[in-house]
Amino acid sequence: DTDSGYSLGLELMFEVPIIKLGVGYEYGFPRDTNGALSDIEYHLLYAIGRVNFFGPIYAVGRIGYANLGAKIPDNKGKDSGTSWSAGVGIDLPKVKIEILYNDFDVEINEFGQTVDYTNAMARLIYSF
């Protein structure tokens, strides 16, 4: 369980027939986990696709590589792994609003176990 947090990112999109494809970077500012881990943060590099299916409403999917950092008691964990996201959005003039479900699969090497960090997010995207 984590507290609510904020992320900041940048995407570069290309329009091809039927779909928009691109790449992006997102930084998840530190947030408390209310448990064994604290101050969890992440850096995410990803590929993204958006497909319009009903007027300005579209489906969005991301797949990427995440570097997840968390303070573990008596240790500093910072490990990398895969990430995926899926959701829907609406394309308004100069602004997009998206709702995404995110899944980060990261193995903490010191303990030999995988941390499955998931979250839901609302994104406000300014296009220029």
Short mmCIF file of N, CA, C and O in Angstrom, two decimals:
data_model
loop_
_atom_site.label_atom_id
_atom_site.label_comp_id
_atom_site.label_asym_id
_atom_site.label_seq_id
_atom_site.Cartn_x
_atom_site.Cartn_y
_atom_site.Cartn_z
N ASP A 1 0.84 -1.18 0.00
CA ASP A 1 0.00 0.00 0.00
C ASP A 1 0.88 1.24 0.00
O ASP A 1 1.78 1.36 0.82
N THR A 2 0.61 2.17 -0.89
CA THR A 2 1.36 3.42 -0.90
C THR A 2 0.41 4.60 -0.76
O THR A 2 -0.77 4.52 -1.08
N ASP A 3 0.97 5.70 -0.26
CA ASP A 3 0.21 6.94 -0.24
C ASP A 3 0.07 7.44 -1.67
O ASP A 3 0.81 7.03 -2.56
N SER A 4 -0.86 8.35 -1.89
CA SER A 4 -0.99 8.98 -3.20
C SER A 4 0.29 9.74 -3.51
O SER A 4 0.98 10.22 -2.61
N GLY A 5 0.60 9.85 -4.78
CA GLY A 5 1.82 10.55 -5.17
C GLY A 5 1.65 11.22 -6.51
O GLY A 5 0.60 11.17 -7.14
N TYR A 6 2.73 11.83 -6.95
CA TYR A 6 2.73 12.55 -8.21
C TYR A 6 3.84 12.02 -9.10
O TYR A 6 4.86 11.53 -8.62
N SER A 7 3.61 12.14 -10.40
CA SER A 7 4.59 11.75 -11.40
C SER A 7 4.73 12.87 -12.41
O SER A 7 3.79 13.64 -12.62
N LEU A 8 5.89 12.94 -13.04
CA LEU A 8 6.13 13.92 -14.09
C LEU A 8 6.80 13.19 -15.24
O LEU A 8 7.69 12.36 -15.02
N GLY A 9 6.36 13.47 -16.47
CA GLY A 9 6.91 12.74 -17.59
C GLY A 9 6.92 13.53 -18.87
O GLY A 9 6.43 14.66 -18.94
N LEU A 10 7.50 12.90 -19.89
CA LEU A 10 7.58 13.49 -21.22
C LEU A 10 7.41 12.38 -22.24
O LEU A 10 7.97 11.30 -22.08
N GLU A 11 6.60 12.63 -23.27
CA GLU A 11 6.37 11.65 -24.33
C GLU A 11 6.64 12.27 -25.69
O GLU A 11 6.36 13.46 -25.89
N LEU A 12 7.14 11.46 -26.61
CA LEU A 12 7.34 11.84 -27.99
C LEU A 12 6.50 10.89 -28.83
O LEU A 12 6.75 9.68 -28.83
N MET A 13 5.48 11.43 -29.51
CA MET A 13 4.51 10.60 -30.23
C MET A 13 4.63 10.78 -31.73
O MET A 13 4.97 11.86 -32.21
N PHE A 14 4.33 9.69 -32.46
CA PHE A 14 4.31 9.68 -33.91
C PHE A 14 2.97 9.14 -34.38
O PHE A 14 2.49 8.14 -33.85
N GLU A 15 2.38 9.80 -35.37
CA GLU A 15 1.11 9.32 -35.92
C GLU A 15 1.38 8.42 -37.10
O GLU A 15 2.07 8.79 -38.04
N VAL A 16 0.86 7.21 -37.04
CA VAL A 16 0.87 6.27 -38.15
C VAL A 16 -0.58 5.90 -38.39
O VAL A 16 -1.44 6.18 -37.55
N PRO A 17 -0.91 5.28 -39.51
CA PRO A 17 -2.33 4.96 -39.75
C PRO A 17 -2.97 4.20 -38.58
O PRO A 17 -2.40 3.26 -38.06
N ILE A 18 -4.10 4.68 -38.13
CA ILE A 18 -4.97 4.08 -37.11
C ILE A 18 -4.45 4.23 -35.68
O ILE A 18 -5.20 4.24 -34.74
N ILE A 19 -3.16 4.34 -35.48
CA ILE A 19 -2.58 4.31 -34.13
C ILE A 19 -1.54 5.40 -33.97
O ILE A 19 -0.93 5.84 -34.93
N LYS A 20 -1.37 5.85 -32.73
CA LYS A 20 -0.27 6.76 -32.40
C LYS A 20 0.73 5.96 -31.58
O LYS A 20 0.36 5.31 -30.59
N LEU A 21 1.99 6.00 -31.96
CA LEU A 21 3.06 5.28 -31.26
C LEU A 21 4.08 6.28 -30.75
O LEU A 21 4.29 7.33 -31.35
N GLY A 22 4.74 5.91 -29.66
CA GLY A 22 5.74 6.81 -29.13
C GLY A 22 6.59 6.19 -28.05
O GLY A 22 6.48 5.00 -27.75
N VAL A 23 7.44 7.03 -27.48
CA VAL A 23 8.30 6.64 -26.37
C VAL A 23 8.14 7.70 -25.28
O VAL A 23 7.74 8.83 -25.54
N GLY A 24 8.44 7.31 -24.05
CA GLY A 24 8.29 8.26 -22.95
C GLY A 24 9.17 7.94 -21.77
O GLY A 24 9.79 6.88 -21.67
N TYR A 25 9.24 8.92 -20.87
CA TYR A 25 9.96 8.81 -19.60
C TYR A 25 9.04 9.36 -18.52
O TYR A 25 8.37 10.38 -18.71
N GLU A 26 9.01 8.68 -17.38
CA GLU A 26 8.19 9.13 -16.26
C GLU A 26 8.98 8.97 -14.97
O GLU A 26 9.63 7.95 -14.76
N TYR A 27 8.92 10.00 -14.11
CA TYR A 27 9.53 9.93 -12.78
C TYR A 27 8.41 9.96 -11.76
O TYR A 27 7.59 10.89 -11.74
N GLY A 28 8.35 8.95 -10.91
CA GLY A 28 7.37 8.90 -9.83
C GLY A 28 8.01 9.44 -8.56
O GLY A 28 8.94 8.83 -8.02
N PHE A 29 7.56 10.59 -8.10
CA PHE A 29 8.11 11.21 -6.90
C PHE A 29 7.96 10.29 -5.69
O PHE A 29 7.01 9.49 -5.64
N PRO A 30 8.86 10.36 -4.70
CA PRO A 30 8.80 9.47 -3.54
C PRO A 30 7.45 9.52 -2.83
O PRO A 30 6.85 10.57 -2.69
N ARG A 31 6.99 8.33 -2.43
CA ARG A 31 5.74 8.21 -1.67
C ARG A 31 5.92 7.13 -0.62
O ARG A 31 6.61 6.15 -0.82
N ASP A 32 5.27 7.31 0.51
CA ASP A 32 5.38 6.39 1.64
C ASP A 32 4.52 5.15 1.39
O ASP A 32 3.45 5.23 0.83
N THR A 33 5.02 3.98 1.85
CA THR A 33 4.29 2.74 1.64
C THR A 33 3.53 2.26 2.88
O THR A 33 2.86 1.24 2.82
N ASN A 34 3.66 2.94 3.99
CA ASN A 34 2.96 2.55 5.22
C ASN A 34 3.26 1.10 5.63
O ASN A 34 2.39 0.38 6.08
N GLY A 35 4.47 0.66 5.43
CA GLY A 35 4.81 -0.73 5.74
C GLY A 35 6.31 -0.93 5.80
O GLY A 35 7.05 -0.07 6.25
N ALA A 36 6.76 -2.09 5.33
CA ALA A 36 8.18 -2.46 5.40
C ALA A 36 9.05 -1.61 4.49
O ALA A 36 10.23 -1.42 4.75
N LEU A 37 8.50 -1.14 3.38
CA LEU A 37 9.22 -0.27 2.47
C LEU A 37 8.77 1.16 2.72
O LEU A 37 7.65 1.40 3.11
N SER A 38 9.66 2.12 2.47
CA SER A 38 9.25 3.51 2.59
C SER A 38 9.86 4.32 1.46
O SER A 38 10.83 3.92 0.84
N ASP A 39 9.29 5.45 1.22
CA ASP A 39 9.77 6.37 0.19
C ASP A 39 10.02 5.68 -1.14
O ASP A 39 11.10 5.77 -1.71
N ILE A 40 9.04 4.99 -1.66
CA ILE A 40 9.18 4.31 -2.95
C ILE A 40 9.11 5.35 -4.07
O ILE A 40 8.33 6.28 -4.01
N GLU A 41 10.02 5.24 -5.03
CA GLU A 41 10.05 6.12 -6.18
C GLU A 41 10.43 5.30 -7.40
O GLU A 41 10.93 4.19 -7.26
N TYR A 42 10.19 5.84 -8.61
CA TYR A 42 10.56 5.08 -9.80
C TYR A 42 10.93 5.99 -10.96
O TYR A 42 10.52 7.14 -11.03
N HIS A 43 11.73 5.44 -11.84
CA HIS A 43 12.06 6.01 -13.14
C HIS A 43 11.58 4.99 -14.16
O HIS A 43 11.86 3.80 -14.02
N LEU A 44 10.87 5.43 -15.17
CA LEU A 44 10.26 4.51 -16.13
C LEU A 44 10.52 4.99 -17.56
O LEU A 44 10.20 6.13 -17.90
N LEU A 45 11.13 4.13 -18.36
CA LEU A 45 11.28 4.34 -19.81
C LEU A 45 10.30 3.40 -20.48
O LEU A 45 10.27 2.22 -20.14
N TYR A 46 9.52 3.88 -21.44
CA TYR A 46 8.48 3.02 -22.01
C TYR A 46 8.18 3.34 -23.47
O TYR A 46 8.46 4.43 -23.97
N ALA A 47 7.58 2.36 -24.13
CA ALA A 47 6.96 2.53 -25.44
C ALA A 47 5.46 2.64 -25.19
O ALA A 47 4.93 1.98 -24.29
N ILE A 48 4.78 3.47 -25.98
CA ILE A 48 3.36 3.71 -25.74
C ILE A 48 2.59 3.67 -27.06
O ILE A 48 3.14 4.02 -28.11
N GLY A 49 1.35 3.21 -26.99
CA GLY A 49 0.47 3.22 -28.15
C GLY A 49 -0.91 3.69 -27.75
O GLY A 49 -1.39 3.36 -26.67
N ARG A 50 -1.54 4.46 -28.63
CA ARG A 50 -2.91 4.93 -28.41
C ARG A 50 -3.73 4.62 -29.65
O ARG A 50 -3.32 4.93 -30.76
N VAL A 51 -4.90 4.02 -29.44
CA VAL A 51 -5.80 3.67 -30.55
C VAL A 51 -7.17 4.29 -30.29
O VAL A 51 -7.80 3.98 -29.27
N ASN A 52 -7.63 5.16 -31.18
CA ASN A 52 -8.97 5.74 -31.04
C ASN A 52 -10.01 4.68 -31.37
O ASN A 52 -9.86 3.94 -32.32
N PHE A 53 -11.06 4.61 -30.55
CA PHE A 53 -12.11 3.64 -30.84
C PHE A 53 -13.51 4.24 -30.80
O PHE A 53 -14.45 3.61 -31.23
N PHE A 54 -13.68 5.46 -30.31
CA PHE A 54 -15.00 6.08 -30.30
C PHE A 54 -14.80 7.59 -30.19
O PHE A 54 -14.65 8.11 -29.08
N GLY A 55 -14.77 8.28 -31.31
CA GLY A 55 -14.58 9.74 -31.30
C GLY A 55 -13.27 10.10 -30.62
O GLY A 55 -12.23 9.59 -30.97
N PRO A 56 -13.34 10.97 -29.61
CA PRO A 56 -12.11 11.38 -28.94
C PRO A 56 -11.64 10.38 -27.86
O PRO A 56 -10.61 10.58 -27.23
N ILE A 57 -12.38 9.30 -27.64
CA ILE A 57 -12.03 8.31 -26.61
C ILE A 57 -11.10 7.27 -27.23
O ILE A 57 -11.31 6.82 -28.34
N TYR A 58 -10.05 6.91 -26.49
CA TYR A 58 -9.06 5.98 -27.01
C TYR A 58 -8.59 5.01 -25.93
O TYR A 58 -8.75 5.25 -24.73
N ALA A 59 -7.98 3.91 -26.38
CA ALA A 59 -7.33 2.95 -25.49
C ALA A 59 -5.84 3.25 -25.52
O ALA A 59 -5.29 3.66 -26.54
N VAL A 60 -5.18 3.05 -24.38
CA VAL A 60 -3.74 3.31 -24.29
C VAL A 60 -3.05 2.13 -23.62
O VAL A 60 -3.60 1.51 -22.71
N GLY A 61 -1.86 1.81 -24.10
CA GLY A 61 -1.06 0.74 -23.51
C GLY A 61 0.40 1.15 -23.50
O GLY A 61 0.88 1.83 -24.41
N ARG A 62 1.10 0.77 -22.43
CA ARG A 62 2.53 1.06 -22.32
C ARG A 62 3.25 -0.21 -21.90
O ARG A 62 2.72 -1.03 -21.16
N ILE A 63 4.49 -0.35 -22.36
CA ILE A 63 5.36 -1.42 -21.88
C ILE A 63 6.74 -0.80 -21.74
O ILE A 63 7.17 0.00 -22.57
N GLY A 64 7.41 -1.14 -20.63
CA GLY A 64 8.68 -0.47 -20.41
C GLY A 64 9.59 -1.14 -19.42
O GLY A 64 9.38 -2.27 -18.99
N TYR A 65 10.59 -0.36 -19.05
CA TYR A 65 11.65 -0.78 -18.14
C TYR A 65 11.65 0.19 -16.97
O TYR A 65 11.79 1.40 -17.15
N ALA A 66 11.45 -0.33 -15.77
CA ALA A 66 11.34 0.51 -14.57
C ALA A 66 12.54 0.32 -13.66
O ALA A 66 13.03 -0.78 -13.47
N ASN A 67 12.99 1.42 -13.08
CA ASN A 67 14.00 1.40 -12.04
C ASN A 67 13.30 1.88 -10.79
O ASN A 67 12.98 3.06 -10.65
N LEU A 68 13.03 0.95 -9.88
CA LEU A 68 12.24 1.22 -8.68
C LEU A 68 13.17 1.35 -7.49
O LEU A 68 14.03 0.50 -7.27
N GLY A 69 13.02 2.42 -6.74
CA GLY A 69 13.85 2.63 -5.56
C GLY A 69 12.99 2.62 -4.31
O GLY A 69 11.92 3.21 -4.29
N ALA A 70 13.46 1.94 -3.27
CA ALA A 70 12.73 1.89 -2.00
C ALA A 70 13.71 1.69 -0.87
O ALA A 70 14.69 0.96 -1.01
N LYS A 71 13.47 2.35 0.23
CA LYS A 71 14.30 2.13 1.42
C LYS A 71 13.74 0.94 2.17
O LYS A 71 12.59 0.93 2.58
N ILE A 72 14.57 -0.08 2.33
CA ILE A 72 14.21 -1.30 3.05
C ILE A 72 14.95 -1.25 4.38
O ILE A 72 16.10 -0.84 4.42
N PRO A 73 14.34 -1.65 5.49
CA PRO A 73 15.05 -1.61 6.76
C PRO A 73 16.44 -2.24 6.65
O PRO A 73 16.60 -3.32 6.11
N ASP A 74 17.45 -1.52 7.11
CA ASP A 74 18.85 -1.95 7.10
C ASP A 74 19.41 -2.13 5.68
O ASP A 74 20.44 -2.77 5.51
N ASN A 75 18.76 -1.62 4.67
CA ASN A 75 19.22 -1.78 3.29
C ASN A 75 18.65 -0.66 2.44
O ASN A 75 17.64 -0.07 2.76
N LYS A 76 19.28 -0.41 1.32
CA LYS A 76 18.73 0.51 0.32
C LYS A 76 18.47 -0.31 -0.93
O LYS A 76 19.39 -0.77 -1.57
N GLY A 77 17.22 -0.57 -1.25
CA GLY A 77 16.89 -1.36 -2.43
C GLY A 77 16.68 -0.45 -3.63
O GLY A 77 16.01 0.55 -3.54
N LYS A 78 17.29 -0.81 -4.72
CA LYS A 78 17.06 -0.08 -5.96
C LYS A 78 17.31 -1.06 -7.08
O LYS A 78 18.45 -1.41 -7.36
N ASP A 79 16.28 -1.54 -7.70
CA ASP A 79 16.41 -2.56 -8.71
C ASP A 79 15.49 -2.27 -9.88
O ASP A 79 14.59 -1.45 -9.79
N SER A 80 15.72 -2.98 -10.97
CA SER A 80 15.01 -2.72 -12.20
C SER A 80 14.21 -3.93 -12.65
O SER A 80 14.50 -5.05 -12.26
N GLY A 81 13.24 -3.68 -13.50
CA GLY A 81 12.44 -4.76 -14.04
C GLY A 81 11.47 -4.23 -15.07
O GLY A 81 11.52 -3.07 -15.47
N THR A 82 10.56 -5.09 -15.49
CA THR A 82 9.60 -4.71 -16.53
C THR A 82 8.40 -4.00 -15.93
O THR A 82 8.12 -4.09 -14.74
N SER A 83 7.69 -3.32 -16.80
CA SER A 83 6.50 -2.59 -16.40
C SER A 83 5.52 -2.59 -17.56
O SER A 83 5.92 -2.59 -18.72
N TRP A 84 4.24 -2.62 -17.24
CA TRP A 84 3.21 -2.44 -18.26
C TRP A 84 2.06 -1.63 -17.68
O TRP A 84 1.86 -1.60 -16.47
N SER A 85 1.33 -0.97 -18.57
CA SER A 85 0.19 -0.15 -18.18
C SER A 85 -0.90 -0.29 -19.23
O SER A 85 -0.60 -0.48 -20.41
N ALA A 86 -2.14 -0.17 -18.81
CA ALA A 86 -3.26 -0.20 -19.74
C ALA A 86 -4.36 0.72 -19.21
O ALA A 86 -4.53 0.85 -18.00
N GLY A 87 -5.08 1.36 -20.13
CA GLY A 87 -6.15 2.24 -19.70
C GLY A 87 -6.89 2.87 -20.85
O GLY A 87 -6.79 2.43 -22.00
N VAL A 88 -7.63 3.92 -20.52
CA VAL A 88 -8.42 4.66 -21.50
C VAL A 88 -8.15 6.15 -21.32
O VAL A 88 -7.70 6.59 -20.27
N GLY A 89 -8.45 6.90 -22.38
CA GLY A 89 -8.26 8.34 -22.31
C GLY A 89 -9.23 9.07 -23.21
O GLY A 89 -9.96 8.46 -24.00
N ILE A 90 -9.25 10.39 -23.06
CA ILE A 90 -10.06 11.24 -23.92
C ILE A 90 -9.16 12.36 -24.44
O ILE A 90 -8.39 12.95 -23.67
N ASP A 91 -9.25 12.61 -25.75
CA ASP A 91 -8.42 13.60 -26.42
C ASP A 91 -9.21 14.89 -26.60
O ASP A 91 -10.17 14.94 -27.37
N LEU A 92 -8.85 15.92 -25.85
CA LEU A 92 -9.47 17.23 -25.93
C LEU A 92 -8.47 18.17 -26.62
O LEU A 92 -7.30 17.84 -26.73
N PRO A 93 -8.91 19.35 -27.06
CA PRO A 93 -7.95 20.26 -27.69
C PRO A 93 -6.79 20.60 -26.73
O PRO A 93 -7.00 21.09 -25.63
N LYS A 94 -5.59 20.28 -27.16
CA LYS A 94 -4.33 20.54 -26.43
C LYS A 94 -4.14 19.74 -25.14
O LYS A 94 -3.11 19.81 -24.51
N VAL A 95 -5.15 18.98 -24.69
CA VAL A 95 -5.07 18.24 -23.43
C VAL A 95 -5.63 16.84 -23.62
O VAL A 95 -6.60 16.63 -24.35
N LYS A 96 -4.99 15.88 -22.96
CA LYS A 96 -5.51 14.51 -22.89
C LYS A 96 -5.70 14.18 -21.41
O LYS A 96 -4.91 14.60 -20.56
N ILE A 97 -6.73 13.40 -21.11
CA ILE A 97 -6.95 12.90 -19.75
C ILE A 97 -6.98 11.39 -19.85
O ILE A 97 -7.72 10.83 -20.66
N GLU A 98 -6.14 10.72 -19.04
CA GLU A 98 -6.05 9.26 -19.08
C GLU A 98 -6.21 8.66 -17.68
O GLU A 98 -5.81 9.27 -16.69
N ILE A 99 -6.77 7.47 -17.64
CA ILE A 99 -6.83 6.65 -16.44
C ILE A 99 -6.08 5.36 -16.76
O ILE A 99 -6.43 4.67 -17.73
N LEU A 100 -5.04 5.05 -15.99
CA LEU A 100 -4.19 3.89 -16.26
C LEU A 100 -4.05 2.99 -15.04
O LEU A 100 -4.02 3.47 -13.90
N TYR A 101 -3.92 1.70 -15.29
CA TYR A 101 -3.51 0.73 -14.29
C TYR A 101 -2.06 0.38 -14.63
O TYR A 101 -1.75 0.06 -15.77
N ASN A 102 -1.16 0.45 -13.64
CA ASN A 102 0.27 0.20 -13.84
C ASN A 102 0.72 -1.01 -13.04
O ASN A 102 0.29 -1.19 -11.89
N ASP A 103 1.62 -1.80 -13.61
CA ASP A 103 2.18 -2.97 -12.92
C ASP A 103 3.69 -2.97 -13.12
O ASP A 103 4.17 -2.98 -14.25
N PHE A 104 4.44 -2.92 -12.02
CA PHE A 104 5.90 -2.96 -12.03
C PHE A 104 6.34 -4.29 -11.42
O PHE A 104 5.97 -4.59 -10.28
N ASP A 105 7.09 -5.10 -12.15
CA ASP A 105 7.65 -6.35 -11.63
C ASP A 105 9.14 -6.16 -11.41
O ASP A 105 9.91 -6.13 -12.38
N VAL A 106 9.54 -5.99 -10.17
CA VAL A 106 10.93 -5.68 -9.85
C VAL A 106 11.46 -6.67 -8.84
O VAL A 106 10.83 -6.94 -7.82
N GLU A 107 12.64 -7.25 -9.12
CA GLU A 107 13.26 -8.18 -8.19
C GLU A 107 14.27 -7.44 -7.33
O GLU A 107 15.14 -6.74 -7.84
N ILE A 108 14.13 -7.57 -6.02
CA ILE A 108 15.09 -6.99 -5.09
C ILE A 108 16.15 -8.04 -4.83
O ILE A 108 15.91 -9.03 -4.15
N ASN A 109 17.32 -7.84 -5.41
CA ASN A 109 18.36 -8.86 -5.42
C ASN A 109 18.85 -9.27 -4.04
O ASN A 109 19.18 -10.42 -3.82
N GLU A 110 18.91 -8.33 -3.10
CA GLU A 110 19.41 -8.68 -1.76
C GLU A 110 18.56 -9.76 -1.10
O GLU A 110 19.01 -10.52 -0.29
N PHE A 111 17.27 -9.80 -1.45
CA PHE A 111 16.36 -10.74 -0.81
C PHE A 111 15.93 -11.86 -1.74
O PHE A 111 15.27 -12.79 -1.33
N GLY A 112 16.26 -11.77 -3.04
CA GLY A 112 15.88 -12.81 -3.99
C GLY A 112 14.39 -12.94 -4.19
O GLY A 112 13.89 -14.00 -4.52
N GLN A 113 13.66 -11.86 -3.98
CA GLN A 113 12.21 -11.94 -4.17
C GLN A 113 11.73 -10.81 -5.07
O GLN A 113 12.39 -9.79 -5.20
N THR A 114 10.61 -11.01 -5.69
CA THR A 114 10.05 -10.03 -6.60
C THR A 114 9.02 -9.17 -5.88
O THR A 114 8.18 -9.68 -5.16
N VAL A 115 9.14 -7.86 -6.08
CA VAL A 115 8.16 -6.93 -5.55
C VAL A 115 7.23 -6.57 -6.70
O VAL A 115 7.68 -6.09 -7.74
N ASP A 116 5.95 -6.83 -6.55
CA ASP A 116 4.97 -6.51 -7.58
C ASP A 116 4.26 -5.24 -7.14
O ASP A 116 3.32 -5.29 -6.35
N TYR A 117 4.73 -4.10 -7.62
CA TYR A 117 4.17 -2.81 -7.25
C TYR A 117 3.15 -2.40 -8.31
O TYR A 117 3.48 -2.26 -9.47
N THR A 118 1.91 -2.25 -7.91
CA THR A 118 0.85 -1.84 -8.84
C THR A 118 0.20 -0.55 -8.33
O THR A 118 0.19 -0.29 -7.13
N ASN A 119 -0.32 0.22 -9.27
CA ASN A 119 -1.05 1.42 -8.88
C ASN A 119 -1.99 1.83 -10.01
O ASN A 119 -1.89 1.34 -11.13
N ALA A 120 -2.90 2.69 -9.68
CA ALA A 120 -3.80 3.29 -10.66
C ALA A 120 -3.49 4.77 -10.68
O ALA A 120 -3.17 5.36 -9.64
N MET A 121 -3.56 5.36 -11.87
CA MET A 121 -3.23 6.77 -11.95
C MET A 121 -4.15 7.50 -12.91
O MET A 121 -4.65 6.90 -13.87
N ALA A 122 -4.37 8.77 -12.62
CA ALA A 122 -5.03 9.68 -13.54
C ALA A 122 -3.96 10.59 -14.09
O ALA A 122 -3.14 11.13 -13.33
N ARG A 123 -3.91 10.73 -15.41
CA ARG A 123 -2.88 11.56 -16.04
C ARG A 123 -3.51 12.72 -16.79
O ARG A 123 -4.51 12.56 -17.48
N LEU A 124 -2.92 13.89 -16.64
CA LEU A 124 -3.29 15.07 -17.41
C LEU A 124 -2.10 15.37 -18.32
O LEU A 124 -0.99 15.58 -17.84
N ILE A 125 -2.33 15.34 -19.63
CA ILE A 125 -1.25 15.46 -20.61
C ILE A 125 -1.49 16.71 -21.45
O ILE A 125 -2.54 16.86 -22.06
N TYR A 126 -0.50 17.58 -21.47
CA TYR A 126 -0.56 18.78 -22.31
C TYR A 126 0.19 18.49 -23.60
O TYR A 126 1.33 18.02 -23.57
N SER A 127 -0.43 18.74 -24.74
CA SER A 127 0.18 18.49 -26.05
C SER A 127 0.61 19.81 -26.68
O SER A 127 -0.15 20.78 -26.67
N PHE A 128 1.80 19.80 -27.22
CA PHE A 128 2.26 20.99 -27.97
C PHE A 128 3.02 20.57 -29.19
O PHE A 128 3.32 19.45 -29.42
#
